[in-house]
CSV table of C-alpha atoms in Angstrom, one decimal:
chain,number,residue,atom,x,y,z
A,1,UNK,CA,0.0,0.0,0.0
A,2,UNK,CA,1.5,3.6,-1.0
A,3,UNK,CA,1.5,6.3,1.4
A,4,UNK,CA,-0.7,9.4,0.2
A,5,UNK,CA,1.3,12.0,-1.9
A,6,UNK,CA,1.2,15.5,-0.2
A,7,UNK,CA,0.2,17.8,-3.6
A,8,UNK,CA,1.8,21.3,-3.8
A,9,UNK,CA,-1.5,23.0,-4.2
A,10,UNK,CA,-5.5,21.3,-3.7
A,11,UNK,CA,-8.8,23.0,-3.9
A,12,UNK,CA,-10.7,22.4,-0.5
A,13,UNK,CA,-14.7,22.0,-1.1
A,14,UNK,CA,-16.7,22.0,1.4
A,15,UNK,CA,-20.6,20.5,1.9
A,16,UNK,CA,-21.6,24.6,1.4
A,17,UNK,CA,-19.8,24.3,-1.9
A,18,UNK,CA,-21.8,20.7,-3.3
A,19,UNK,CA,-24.9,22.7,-1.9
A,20,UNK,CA,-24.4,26.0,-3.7
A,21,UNK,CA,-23.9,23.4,-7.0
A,22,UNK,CA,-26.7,21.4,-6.4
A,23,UNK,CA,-28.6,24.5,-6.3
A,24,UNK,CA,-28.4,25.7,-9.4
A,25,UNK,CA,-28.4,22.4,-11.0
A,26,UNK,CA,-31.9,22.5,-9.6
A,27,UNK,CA,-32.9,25.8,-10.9
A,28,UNK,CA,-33.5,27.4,-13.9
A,29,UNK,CA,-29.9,28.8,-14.5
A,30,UNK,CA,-26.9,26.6,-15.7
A,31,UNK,CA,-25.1,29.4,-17.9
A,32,UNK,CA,-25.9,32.9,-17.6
A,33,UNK,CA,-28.1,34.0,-14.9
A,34,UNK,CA,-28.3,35.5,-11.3
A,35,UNK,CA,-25.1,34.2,-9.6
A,36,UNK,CA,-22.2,34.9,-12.2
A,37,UNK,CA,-23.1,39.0,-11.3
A,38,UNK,CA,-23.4,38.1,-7.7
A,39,UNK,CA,-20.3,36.5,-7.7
A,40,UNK,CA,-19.2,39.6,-9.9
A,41,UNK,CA,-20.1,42.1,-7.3
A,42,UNK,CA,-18.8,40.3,-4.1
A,43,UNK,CA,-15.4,40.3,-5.0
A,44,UNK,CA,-15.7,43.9,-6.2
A,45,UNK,CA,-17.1,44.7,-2.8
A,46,UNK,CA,-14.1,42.3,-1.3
A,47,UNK,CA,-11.6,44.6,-3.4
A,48,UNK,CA,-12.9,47.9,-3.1
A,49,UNK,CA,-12.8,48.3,-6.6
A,50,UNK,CA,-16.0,49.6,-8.7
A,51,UNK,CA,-16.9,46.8,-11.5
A,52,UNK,CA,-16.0,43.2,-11.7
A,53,UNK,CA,-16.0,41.0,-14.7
A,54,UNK,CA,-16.5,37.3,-14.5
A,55,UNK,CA,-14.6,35.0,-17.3
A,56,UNK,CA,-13.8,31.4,-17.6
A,57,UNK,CA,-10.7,31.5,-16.6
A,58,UNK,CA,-7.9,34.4,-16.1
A,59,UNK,CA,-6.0,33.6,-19.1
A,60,UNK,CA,-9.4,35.1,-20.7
A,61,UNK,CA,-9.7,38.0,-18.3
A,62,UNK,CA,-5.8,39.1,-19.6
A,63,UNK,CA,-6.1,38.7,-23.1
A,64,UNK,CA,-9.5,40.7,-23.4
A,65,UNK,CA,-8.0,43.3,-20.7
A,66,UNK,CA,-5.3,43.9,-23.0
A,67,UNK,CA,-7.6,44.4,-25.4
A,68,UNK,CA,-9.9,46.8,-23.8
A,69,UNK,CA,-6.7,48.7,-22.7
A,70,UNK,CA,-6.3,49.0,-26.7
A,71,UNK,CA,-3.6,46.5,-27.3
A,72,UNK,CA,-3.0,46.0,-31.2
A,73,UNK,CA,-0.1,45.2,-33.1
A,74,UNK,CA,1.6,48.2,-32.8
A,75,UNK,CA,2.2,47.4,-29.1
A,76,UNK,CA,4.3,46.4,-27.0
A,77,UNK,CA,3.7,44.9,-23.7
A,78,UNK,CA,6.2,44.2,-21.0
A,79,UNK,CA,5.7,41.2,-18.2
A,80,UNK,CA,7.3,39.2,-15.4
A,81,UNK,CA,9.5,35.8,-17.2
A,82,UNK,CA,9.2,34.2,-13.9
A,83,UNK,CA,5.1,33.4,-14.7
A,84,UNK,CA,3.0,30.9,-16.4
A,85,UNK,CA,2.6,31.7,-20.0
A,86,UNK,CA,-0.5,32.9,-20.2
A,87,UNK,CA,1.2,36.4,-18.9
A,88,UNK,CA,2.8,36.8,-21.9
A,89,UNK,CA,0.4,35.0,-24.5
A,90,UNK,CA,-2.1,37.3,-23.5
A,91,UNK,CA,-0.4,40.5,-25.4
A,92,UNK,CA,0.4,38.0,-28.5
A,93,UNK,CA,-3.0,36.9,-29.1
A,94,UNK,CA,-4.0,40.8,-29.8
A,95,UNK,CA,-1.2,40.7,-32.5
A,96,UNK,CA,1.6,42.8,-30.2
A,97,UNK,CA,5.1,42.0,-29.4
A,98,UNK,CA,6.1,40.8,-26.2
A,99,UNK,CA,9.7,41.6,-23.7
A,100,UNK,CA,10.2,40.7,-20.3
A,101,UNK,CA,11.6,42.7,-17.5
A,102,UNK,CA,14.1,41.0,-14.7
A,103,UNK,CA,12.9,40.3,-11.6
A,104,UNK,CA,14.0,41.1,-8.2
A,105,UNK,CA,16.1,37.6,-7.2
A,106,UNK,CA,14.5,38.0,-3.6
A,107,UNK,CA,11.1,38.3,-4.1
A,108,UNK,CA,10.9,37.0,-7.4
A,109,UNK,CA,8.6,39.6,-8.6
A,110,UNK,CA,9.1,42.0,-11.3
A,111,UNK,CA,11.9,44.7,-10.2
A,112,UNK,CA,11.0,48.7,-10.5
A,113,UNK,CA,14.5,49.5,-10.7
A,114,UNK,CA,15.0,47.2,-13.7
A,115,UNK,CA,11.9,48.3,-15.6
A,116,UNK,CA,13.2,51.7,-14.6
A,117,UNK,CA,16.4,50.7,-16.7
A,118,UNK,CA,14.6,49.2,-19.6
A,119,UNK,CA,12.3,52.2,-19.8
A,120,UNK,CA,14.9,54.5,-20.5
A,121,UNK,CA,16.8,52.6,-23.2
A,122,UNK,CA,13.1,52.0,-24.6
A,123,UNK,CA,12.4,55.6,-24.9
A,124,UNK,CA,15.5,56.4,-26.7
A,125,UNK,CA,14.6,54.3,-29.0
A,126,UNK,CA,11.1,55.2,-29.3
A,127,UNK,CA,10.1,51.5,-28.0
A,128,UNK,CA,8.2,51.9,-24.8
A,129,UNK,CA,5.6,49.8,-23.6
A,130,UNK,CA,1.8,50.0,-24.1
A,131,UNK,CA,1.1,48.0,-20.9
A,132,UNK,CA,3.0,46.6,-18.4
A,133,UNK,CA,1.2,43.4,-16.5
A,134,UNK,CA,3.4,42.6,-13.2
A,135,UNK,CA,2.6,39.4,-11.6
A,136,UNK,CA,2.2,38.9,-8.2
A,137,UNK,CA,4.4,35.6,-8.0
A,138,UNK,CA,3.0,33.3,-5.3
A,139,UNK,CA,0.7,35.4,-3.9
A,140,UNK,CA,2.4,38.5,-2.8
A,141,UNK,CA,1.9,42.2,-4.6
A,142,UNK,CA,5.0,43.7,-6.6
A,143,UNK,CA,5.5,47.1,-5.6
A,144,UNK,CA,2.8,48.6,-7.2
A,145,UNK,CA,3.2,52.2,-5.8
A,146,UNK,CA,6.5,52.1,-7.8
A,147,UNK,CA,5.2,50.6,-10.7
A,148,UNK,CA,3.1,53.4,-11.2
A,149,UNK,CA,4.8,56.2,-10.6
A,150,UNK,CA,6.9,54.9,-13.9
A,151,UNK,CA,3.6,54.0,-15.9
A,152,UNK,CA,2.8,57.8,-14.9
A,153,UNK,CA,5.7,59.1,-15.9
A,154,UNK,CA,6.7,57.0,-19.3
A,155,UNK,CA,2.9,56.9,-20.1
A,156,UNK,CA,2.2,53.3,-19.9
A,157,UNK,CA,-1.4,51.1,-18.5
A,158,UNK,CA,-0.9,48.4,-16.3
A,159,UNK,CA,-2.9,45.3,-15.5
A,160,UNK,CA,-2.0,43.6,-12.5
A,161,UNK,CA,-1.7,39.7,-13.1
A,162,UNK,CA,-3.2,38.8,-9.3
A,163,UNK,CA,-3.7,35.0,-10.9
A,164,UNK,CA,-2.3,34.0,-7.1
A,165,UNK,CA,-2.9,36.7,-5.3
A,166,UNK,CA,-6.7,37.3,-4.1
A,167,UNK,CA,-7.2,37.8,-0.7
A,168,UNK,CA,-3.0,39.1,-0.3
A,169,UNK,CA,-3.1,43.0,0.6
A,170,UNK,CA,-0.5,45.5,-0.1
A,171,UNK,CA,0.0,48.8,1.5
A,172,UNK,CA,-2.8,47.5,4.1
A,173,UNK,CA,-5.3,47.4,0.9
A,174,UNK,CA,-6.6,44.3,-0.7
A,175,UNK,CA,-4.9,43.6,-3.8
A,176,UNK,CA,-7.4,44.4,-6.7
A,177,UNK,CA,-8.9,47.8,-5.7
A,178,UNK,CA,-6.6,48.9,-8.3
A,179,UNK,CA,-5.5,52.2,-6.8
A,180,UNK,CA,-2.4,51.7,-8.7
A,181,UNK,CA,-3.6,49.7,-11.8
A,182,UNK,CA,-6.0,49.8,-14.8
A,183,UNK,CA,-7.3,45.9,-14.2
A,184,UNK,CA,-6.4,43.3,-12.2
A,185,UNK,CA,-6.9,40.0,-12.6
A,186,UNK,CA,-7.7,37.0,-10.5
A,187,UNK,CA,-7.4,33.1,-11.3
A,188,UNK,CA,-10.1,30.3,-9.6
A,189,UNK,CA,-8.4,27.3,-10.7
A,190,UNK,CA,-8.7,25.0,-8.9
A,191,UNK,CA,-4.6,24.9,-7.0
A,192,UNK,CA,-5.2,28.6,-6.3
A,193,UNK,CA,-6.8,30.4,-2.9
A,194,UNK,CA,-9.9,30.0,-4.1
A,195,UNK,CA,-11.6,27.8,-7.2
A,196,UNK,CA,-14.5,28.0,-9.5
A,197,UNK,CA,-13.2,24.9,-10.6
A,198,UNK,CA,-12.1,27.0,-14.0
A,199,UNK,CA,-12.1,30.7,-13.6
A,200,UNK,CA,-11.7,33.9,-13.4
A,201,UNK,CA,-11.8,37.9,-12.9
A,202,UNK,CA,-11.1,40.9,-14.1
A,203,UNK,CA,-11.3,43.9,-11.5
A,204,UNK,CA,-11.8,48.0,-12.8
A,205,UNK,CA,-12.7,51.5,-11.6
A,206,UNK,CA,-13.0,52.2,-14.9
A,207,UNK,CA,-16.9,51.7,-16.1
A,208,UNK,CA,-15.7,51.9,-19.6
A,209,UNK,CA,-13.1,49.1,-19.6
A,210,UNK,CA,-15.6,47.2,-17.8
A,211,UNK,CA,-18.3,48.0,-20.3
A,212,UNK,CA,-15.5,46.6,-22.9
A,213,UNK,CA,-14.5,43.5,-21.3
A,214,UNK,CA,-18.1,42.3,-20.7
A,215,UNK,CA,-19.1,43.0,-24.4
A,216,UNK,CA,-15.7,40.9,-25.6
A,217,UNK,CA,-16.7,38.1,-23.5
A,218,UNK,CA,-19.5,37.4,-25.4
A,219,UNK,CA,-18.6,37.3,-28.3
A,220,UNK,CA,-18.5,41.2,-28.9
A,221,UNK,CA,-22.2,41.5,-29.2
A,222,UNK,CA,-24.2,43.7,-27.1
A,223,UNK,CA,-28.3,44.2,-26.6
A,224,UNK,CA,-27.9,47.7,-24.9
A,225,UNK,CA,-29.7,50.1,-27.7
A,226,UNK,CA,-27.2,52.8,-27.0
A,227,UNK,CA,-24.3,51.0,-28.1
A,228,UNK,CA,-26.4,49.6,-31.3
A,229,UNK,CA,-25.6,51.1,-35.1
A,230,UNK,CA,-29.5,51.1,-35.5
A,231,UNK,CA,-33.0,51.2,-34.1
A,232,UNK,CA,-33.9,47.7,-32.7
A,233,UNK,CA,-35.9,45.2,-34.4
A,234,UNK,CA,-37.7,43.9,-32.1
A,235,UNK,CA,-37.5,42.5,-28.2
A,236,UNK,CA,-35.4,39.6,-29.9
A,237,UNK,CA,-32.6,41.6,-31.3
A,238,UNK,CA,-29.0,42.2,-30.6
A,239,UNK,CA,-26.4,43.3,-32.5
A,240,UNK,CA,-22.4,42.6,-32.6
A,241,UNK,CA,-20.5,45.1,-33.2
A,242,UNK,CA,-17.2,43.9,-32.6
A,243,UNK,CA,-15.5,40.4,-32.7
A,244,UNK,CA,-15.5,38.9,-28.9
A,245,UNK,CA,-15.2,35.9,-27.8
A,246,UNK,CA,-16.9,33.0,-25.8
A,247,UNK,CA,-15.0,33.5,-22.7
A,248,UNK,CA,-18.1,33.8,-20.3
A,249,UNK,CA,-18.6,32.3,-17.0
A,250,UNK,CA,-21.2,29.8,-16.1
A,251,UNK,CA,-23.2,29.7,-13.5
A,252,UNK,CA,-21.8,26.4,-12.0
A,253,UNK,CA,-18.6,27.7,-11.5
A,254,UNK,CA,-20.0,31.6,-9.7
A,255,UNK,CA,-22.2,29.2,-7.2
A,256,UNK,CA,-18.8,27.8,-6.3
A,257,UNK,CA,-17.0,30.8,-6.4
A,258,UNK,CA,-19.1,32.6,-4.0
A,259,UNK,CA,-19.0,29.9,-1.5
A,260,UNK,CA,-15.9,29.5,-1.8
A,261,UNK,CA,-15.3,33.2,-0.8
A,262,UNK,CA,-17.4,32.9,2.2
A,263,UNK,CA,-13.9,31.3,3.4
A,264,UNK,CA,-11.3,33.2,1.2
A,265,UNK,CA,-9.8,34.8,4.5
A,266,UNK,CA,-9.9,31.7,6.6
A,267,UNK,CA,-8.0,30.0,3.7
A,268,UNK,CA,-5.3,32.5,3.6
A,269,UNK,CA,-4.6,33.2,7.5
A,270,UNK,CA,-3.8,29.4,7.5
A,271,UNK,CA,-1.6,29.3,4.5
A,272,UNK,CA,0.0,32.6,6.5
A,273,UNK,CA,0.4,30.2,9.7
A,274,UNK,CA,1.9,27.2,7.6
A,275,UNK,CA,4.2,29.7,5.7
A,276,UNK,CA,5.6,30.8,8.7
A,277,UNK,CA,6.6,27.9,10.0
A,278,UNK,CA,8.5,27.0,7.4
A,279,UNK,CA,10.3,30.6,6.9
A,280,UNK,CA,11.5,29.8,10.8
A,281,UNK,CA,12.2,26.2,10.0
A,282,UNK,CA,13.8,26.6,6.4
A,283,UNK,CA,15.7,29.9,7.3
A,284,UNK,CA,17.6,28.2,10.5
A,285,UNK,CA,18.8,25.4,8.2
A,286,UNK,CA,20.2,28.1,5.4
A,287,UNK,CA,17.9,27.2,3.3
A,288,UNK,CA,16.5,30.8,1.7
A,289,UNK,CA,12.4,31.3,1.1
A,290,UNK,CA,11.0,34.0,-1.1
A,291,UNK,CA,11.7,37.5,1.0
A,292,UNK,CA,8.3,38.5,2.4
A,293,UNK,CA,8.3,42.6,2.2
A,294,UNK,CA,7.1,44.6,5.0
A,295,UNK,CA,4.4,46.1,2.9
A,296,UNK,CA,2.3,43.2,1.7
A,297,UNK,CA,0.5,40.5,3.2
A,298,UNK,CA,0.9,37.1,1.1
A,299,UNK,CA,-2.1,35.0,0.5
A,300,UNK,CA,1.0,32.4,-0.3
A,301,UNK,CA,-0.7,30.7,-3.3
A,302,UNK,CA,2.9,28.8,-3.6
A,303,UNK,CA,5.8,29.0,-1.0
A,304,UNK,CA,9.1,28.8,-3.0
A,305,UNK,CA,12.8,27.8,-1.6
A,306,UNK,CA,15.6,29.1,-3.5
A,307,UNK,CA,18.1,26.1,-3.2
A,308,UNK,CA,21.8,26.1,-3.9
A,309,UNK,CA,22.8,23.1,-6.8
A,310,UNK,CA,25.7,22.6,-8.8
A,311,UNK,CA,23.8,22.0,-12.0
A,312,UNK,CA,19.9,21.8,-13.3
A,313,UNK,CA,20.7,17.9,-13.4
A,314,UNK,CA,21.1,17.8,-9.6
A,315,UNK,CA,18.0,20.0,-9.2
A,316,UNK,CA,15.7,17.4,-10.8
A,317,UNK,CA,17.2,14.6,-9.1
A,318,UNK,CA,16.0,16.8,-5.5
A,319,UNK,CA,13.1,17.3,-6.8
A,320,UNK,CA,12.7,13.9,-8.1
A,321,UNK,CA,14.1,12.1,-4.8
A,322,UNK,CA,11.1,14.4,-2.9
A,323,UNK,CA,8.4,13.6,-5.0
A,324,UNK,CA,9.4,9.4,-4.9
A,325,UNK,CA,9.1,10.4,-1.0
A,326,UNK,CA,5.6,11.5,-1.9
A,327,UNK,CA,5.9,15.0,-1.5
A,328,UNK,CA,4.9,16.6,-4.8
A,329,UNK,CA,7.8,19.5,-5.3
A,330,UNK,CA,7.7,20.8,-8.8
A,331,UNK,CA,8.7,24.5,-10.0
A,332,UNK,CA,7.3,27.8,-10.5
A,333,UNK,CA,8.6,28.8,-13.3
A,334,UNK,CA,10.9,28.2,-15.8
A,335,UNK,CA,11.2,31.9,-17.7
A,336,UNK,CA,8.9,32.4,-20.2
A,337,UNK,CA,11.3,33.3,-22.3
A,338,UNK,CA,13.1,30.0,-22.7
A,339,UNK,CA,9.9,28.2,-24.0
A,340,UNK,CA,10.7,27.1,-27.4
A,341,UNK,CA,7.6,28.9,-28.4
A,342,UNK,CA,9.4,31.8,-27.5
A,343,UNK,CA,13.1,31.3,-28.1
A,344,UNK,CA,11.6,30.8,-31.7
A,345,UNK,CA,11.1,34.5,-31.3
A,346,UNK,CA,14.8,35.7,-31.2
A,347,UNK,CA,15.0,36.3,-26.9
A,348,UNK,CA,18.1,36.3,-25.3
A,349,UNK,CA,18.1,34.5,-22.0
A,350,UNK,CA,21.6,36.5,-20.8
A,351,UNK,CA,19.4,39.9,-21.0
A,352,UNK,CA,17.6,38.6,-17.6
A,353,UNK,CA,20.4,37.3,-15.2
A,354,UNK,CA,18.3,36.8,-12.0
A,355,UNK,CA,15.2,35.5,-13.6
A,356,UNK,CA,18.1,32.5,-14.7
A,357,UNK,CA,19.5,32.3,-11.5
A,358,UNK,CA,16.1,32.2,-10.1
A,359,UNK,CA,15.5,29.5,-12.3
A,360,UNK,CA,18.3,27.4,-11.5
A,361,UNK,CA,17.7,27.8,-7.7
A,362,UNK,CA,14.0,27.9,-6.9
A,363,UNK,CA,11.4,24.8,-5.5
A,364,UNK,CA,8.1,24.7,-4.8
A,365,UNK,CA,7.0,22.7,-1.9
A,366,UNK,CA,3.5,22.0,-0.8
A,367,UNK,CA,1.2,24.8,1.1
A,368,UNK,CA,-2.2,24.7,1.0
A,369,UNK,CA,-5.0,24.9,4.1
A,370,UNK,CA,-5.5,21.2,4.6
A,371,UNK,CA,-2.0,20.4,5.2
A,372,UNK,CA,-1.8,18.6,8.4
A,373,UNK,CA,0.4,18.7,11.1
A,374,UNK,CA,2.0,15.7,10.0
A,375,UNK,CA,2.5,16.7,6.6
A,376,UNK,CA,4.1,19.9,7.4
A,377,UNK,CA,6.5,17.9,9.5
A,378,UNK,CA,7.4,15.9,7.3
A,379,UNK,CA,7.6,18.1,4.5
A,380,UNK,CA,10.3,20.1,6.5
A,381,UNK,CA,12.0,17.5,7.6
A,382,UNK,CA,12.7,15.6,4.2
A,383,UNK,CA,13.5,18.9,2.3
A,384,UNK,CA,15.9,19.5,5.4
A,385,UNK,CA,17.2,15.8,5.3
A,386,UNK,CA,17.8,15.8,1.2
A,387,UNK,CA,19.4,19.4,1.5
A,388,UNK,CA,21.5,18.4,4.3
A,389,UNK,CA,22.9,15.3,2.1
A,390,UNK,CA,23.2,17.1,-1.2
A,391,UNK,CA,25.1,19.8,0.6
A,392,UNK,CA,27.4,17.1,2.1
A,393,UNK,CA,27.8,15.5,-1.4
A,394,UNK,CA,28.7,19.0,-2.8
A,395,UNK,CA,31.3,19.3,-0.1
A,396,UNK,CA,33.1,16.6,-0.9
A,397,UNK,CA,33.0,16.6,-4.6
A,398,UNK,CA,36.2,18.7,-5.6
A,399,UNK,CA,36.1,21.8,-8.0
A,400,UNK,CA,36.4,21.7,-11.5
């Protein structure tokens, strides 16, 4: 008999959640009806932001944010390498070009002073950015306030790629009230904080990208006769004026979502007390976490070491040896940029040094709110007893 694998990331559902489906299974709703705008306004109301809009998942809520920020293919739209790739693919699918900006090696999040740097060879050269989309890697905010104080002064939009981070705060505000964005954007799959089993949001305090975004989500059509090109037809009629897509939200996965949001903040106080544990636990043994700044509060969505290894081969054998102990390590992320997608595109991976180093360094071990105590012991003791021999091994291997 095998012992239970300890996953990196689970959804937890509770009988609230099976109700809240049944529910609307029963009624007369399964796509579009009641709960997808309720579950729209509570997390608007959880943000302190003015409009939500409610996709099927957040790789749909960046690509048509970018477009309702007017993303074309004369753009170009900067990002964080260290993401998934939806960060970047977002930008390509409106026909712009794509760059990446390094990242600050201790947080892992996108660094102001390098896209400070790259803005001011980019204006020399006529080449700034459209939009800029940090991500808030793991659940804790990049440092917004800077952010924006660049996008104000080189003339730039941001959207705020929050895919980990609802129910994190930064500057003692939730993350998405978008003082210092134009969107932000949250992820309910299922490993995140919260799940609509697929998912997710785009947050605004502007009432005309939000207009935008909801008309691109269906398909670009809209039965408002102020928007229309012509009187109506009829009570039947519609008209699409642009060319959206089907990227809307059922109403399935908002039942789940908003019952799942009764316990967002339970959810990330305990992923708070299990990642400090192991910062205590990890940091005593030399082993270095993702810094945690003064100014945010994490809702830890992933809790990353960064690991010392002589090469990438020795790296997957760790994280190889912890996962045949059943604890389910993996990595988040290799840089965007070195997906063959994208090397196909002519990026240099020497142009970001710390989002390589980060690269060759960084684990993610399992956090999520139905850890036990158990697990958590012996998650930090096999990650300390592997370390503890690799380091030994490294020791007494002689250099080259």
């Amino acid at each position: 008999m095998t012992n239970k694998v300890i996953p990196y990331g689970k959804q937890s559902i509770s009988q609230d959640d099976i109700d809240a489906v049944v529910n609307v299974l029963k009624s007369d709703w399964l796509t579009q009806g009641p709960k997808v705008p309720a579950f729209e306004q509570a997390i608007a109301d959880y943000c302190g932001v003015n409009f939500a809009c409610a996709t099927n998942s957040a790789t749909s809520a960046l690509h048509i944010a970018c477009l309702a920020l007017g993303v074309g293919e004369s753009d170009i739209v900067w990002t964080s390498p260290i993401s998934f790739v939806a960060s970047a693919n977002c930008a390509l699918y409106c026909g712009a070009k794509v760059d990446f900006v390094d990242i600050d090696l201790d947080t892992g999040n996108m660094s102001p002073s390098a896209l400070e740097q790259k803005l001011i060879s980019a204006k020399k050269i006529d080449s700034l950015p459209k939009v800029v989309i940090p991500v808030h890697l793991a659940g804790q905010s990049c440092d917004m306030q800077a952010i924006y104080q660049l996008a104000t002064k080189y003339d730039f939009k941001i959207i705020e790629d929050a895919s980990h981070a609802i129910g994190a705060k930064y500057l003692d505000k939730p993350v998405g009230n978008c003082e210092f964005s134009d969107i932000c954007v949250f992820s309910f799959h299922p490993v995140k904080i919260i799940t609509s089993a697929e998912g997710g949001m785009a947050v605004t305090n502007s009432k005309k990208f939000d207009k935008k975004m909801k008309r691109l989500r269906s398909h670009g059509i809209t039965s408002n006769p102020d928007e229309m090109t012509e009187p109506s037809h009829g009570p039947w009629y519609y008209q699409q004026i642009e060319l959206g897509f089907n990227y809307r939200m059922t109403e399935l996965q908002a039942a789940l979502g908003l019952s799942q949001l009764d316990r967002l903040d339970s959810f990330v106080s305990t992923r708070n007390v299990i990642a400090k544990q192991f910062d205590g636990f990890f940091t005593e043994q030399n082993m270095q976490p993702l810094l945690a700044t003064e100014d945010c509060y994490s809702s830890y969505h992933l809790y990353v070491l960064r690991l010392i290894f002589n090469n990438q081969k020795q790296q997957a054998e760790f994280v190889k040896h912890l996962r045949n102990k059943d604890i389910c390590a993996h990595l988040h992320y290799m840089p965007i940029f070195l997906q063959p997608f994208y090397q196909q595109l002519g990026f240099d991976k020497y142009a970001f040094p710390n989002a390589m180093k980060y690269y060759s360094q960084a684990i993610t071990i399992p956090l999520h709110p139905a850890l036990t105590e158990q697990e958590i012991s012996s998650v930090k003791n096999m990650v300390k007893r592997l370390y503890q021999q690799l380091s030994s091994a490294n020791k007494s291997t002689p250099s080259q």
